[in-house]
Amino acid sequence: MKFAQFSKVWIICFFAVLGLSRCAEQPSNGTLLLPDGFKSVIAIDSVPERIRHMAVSDAGILYGNLRNSDEKAGVIAVADTDNDGEADIIEKFGGYRSRQSWSYSTAMRIYNGYIYFSSELVVYRYKLTPGTMVPEGEMEVVVTDDHEHGKHEHIGKPIAFDNEGHLYVPFGAPSNACQEPKRTPGAPGLDPCPQLEHHGGVWRFDANKLGQTQKDGYKYASGIRSVVAMDWNSADENLYIVMHGRDDLLRLFPNKYTPWESALLPSEEFIRVTEGSNFGWPYCYYDQMQGKKVLGPEYGGDGEIIGRCAEFDDPIIGFPGHWAPNDLVFYQGDQFPERYKNGAFIAFHGSTNRAPYPQSGYFVAFVPFKDGAPNGDWEVFADGFAGVDPIESVKDAHFRPMGIAFDKDGAMYLSDSVKGRIWKITFDGDKAAFGKEELAKMEKRKTATHIRTPDKVNDNLGRNASSQGEATYYTYCSTCHQKDGRGAPGRFPPLANTDWVSGDKERLIKIILEGMEGSIEINGEAYNGVMPQHSFLSDKEISGVLTYIRSNFGNDASAIEVHEISKIRNSIREKTN
């Protein structure tokens, strides 16, 4: 992008920040906003099943893990035979489950002549066949998560390999902060947290052994809540993770946190994971604004107290909360300027639960490294995915960056989770002249609403709520179901055009009072986000918010009265007493 083009986009965004317009950032040709000297082309405009993580073989074949998989295909193979950056041949293979309209497939790595990838519960591999795109052998099972509970929150299985034949697999925490019952306002955390025995950490396995379960692995590190972005840095021979931080500070402890604090905290922690390290989940979280690890509210914290948290390991960088780091790859190529060598690229998929403030993230960051440590501040490397700024609701975003991969020549591939687009990014500028001027232009991207720290008052999307029901919705519901009620793909269902909202009143009230576990399907799409109970709300508050939902977002259903809430709440109490 030329400077004049960049300046125009930045000026439009500046006026958007002032509330005078919404910023349309995506250029009409679909290219991304990148430092000068870099260019992007669309390798694939859309893959209907959408792609999460990717890897590129030495033969130049790009392999991607399909988000919407079925018994016919779970992996895509892509070839660019004329080297113009655009895919010429696409093959799909590796069906390993019945149809899934949403899945938490995670990871795609190439190691020792095999492609490794994972579903929520299993790490698989195929032997690559020279001269072919699609492996000819049978799919093999490397590691199985055989816990009786099956799927749960934070179930992703990203993978990494060290230089000594080890495979690293995280087993994410099955809760937000080890509460019982979980995600219940004011409830203390279990102490000690029994989930840490088999969850909330990283296990090390033999990369070449088949049929393993968790008991065959070695618990390498602990206190790690949820992992999607993980990579081994061969330069300093250490494992690195960008961890998803916990949720719901405001909803669970409104007496201790403001909506603004809950939108920004806790940090998404970029951590160097060494053998025996412990990062403190669920007892602690990192506050990037204070630059310290503090005690969680479930364990007596108030946002300031450090307490036992002094015992745990700190991150190397604390990114703002809820940016959703979904891939991490260290750059080993030679095509990009030298300053990128051995540095970390991080795909921030973007927040879903920053309400009542605009969503944030939705870009690719770069962290320069030197001698095994960050060497300077993080940078905006690729932006323009969302296409609008501010991003008031998740579904406003045109694209969301998901996976990162590099080919043997050092070119970058980025995948999108909304439409299944893949970009190829190359550098054709002067590597020797690349420096401060090009970086300064991208530094201005940090002023965009989806990256900067929101203004406490002016950026609060719920500040003009016209009713108690609308105010309650912004405080407790829009974090998941979004400002516009359209939800978040695969996680939180929409509130419009569904009998769950406009139909049976008793069922709807019980969901609010008791919560809901497991998947539900609405209009052909499965949603796997947990619906926590909201029995802490008064009958009047529940009446107000349900009436608001049933009469907005395109709904035209009758109101729910206070006495209807009271009747069902009393019947639940009678059954449990």
PDB file of C-alpha atoms in Angstrom, residues 30 81 165 366 409 456 489 573:
ATOM      1  CA  GLY A  30      -9.013  -7.485  -1.111  1.00  0.00           C
ATOM      2  CA  THR A  81       1.559 -24.935 -10.118  1.00  0.00           C
ATOM      3  CA  GLY A 165      11.708 -35.986  18.819  1.00  0.00           C
ATOM      4  CA  PHE A 366       4.908  -9.362  14.978  1.00  0.00           C
ATOM      5  CA  ASP A 409      11.100 -19.828   0.441  1.00  0.00           C
ATOM      6  CA  LYS A 456     -14.127   4.626  29.116  1.00  0.00           C
ATOM      7  CA  PRO A 489     -20.084 -18.300  14.704  1.00  0.00           C
ATOM      8  CA  ARG A 573     -36.088 -24.278  44.460  1.00  0.00           C
TER       9      ARG A 573
END
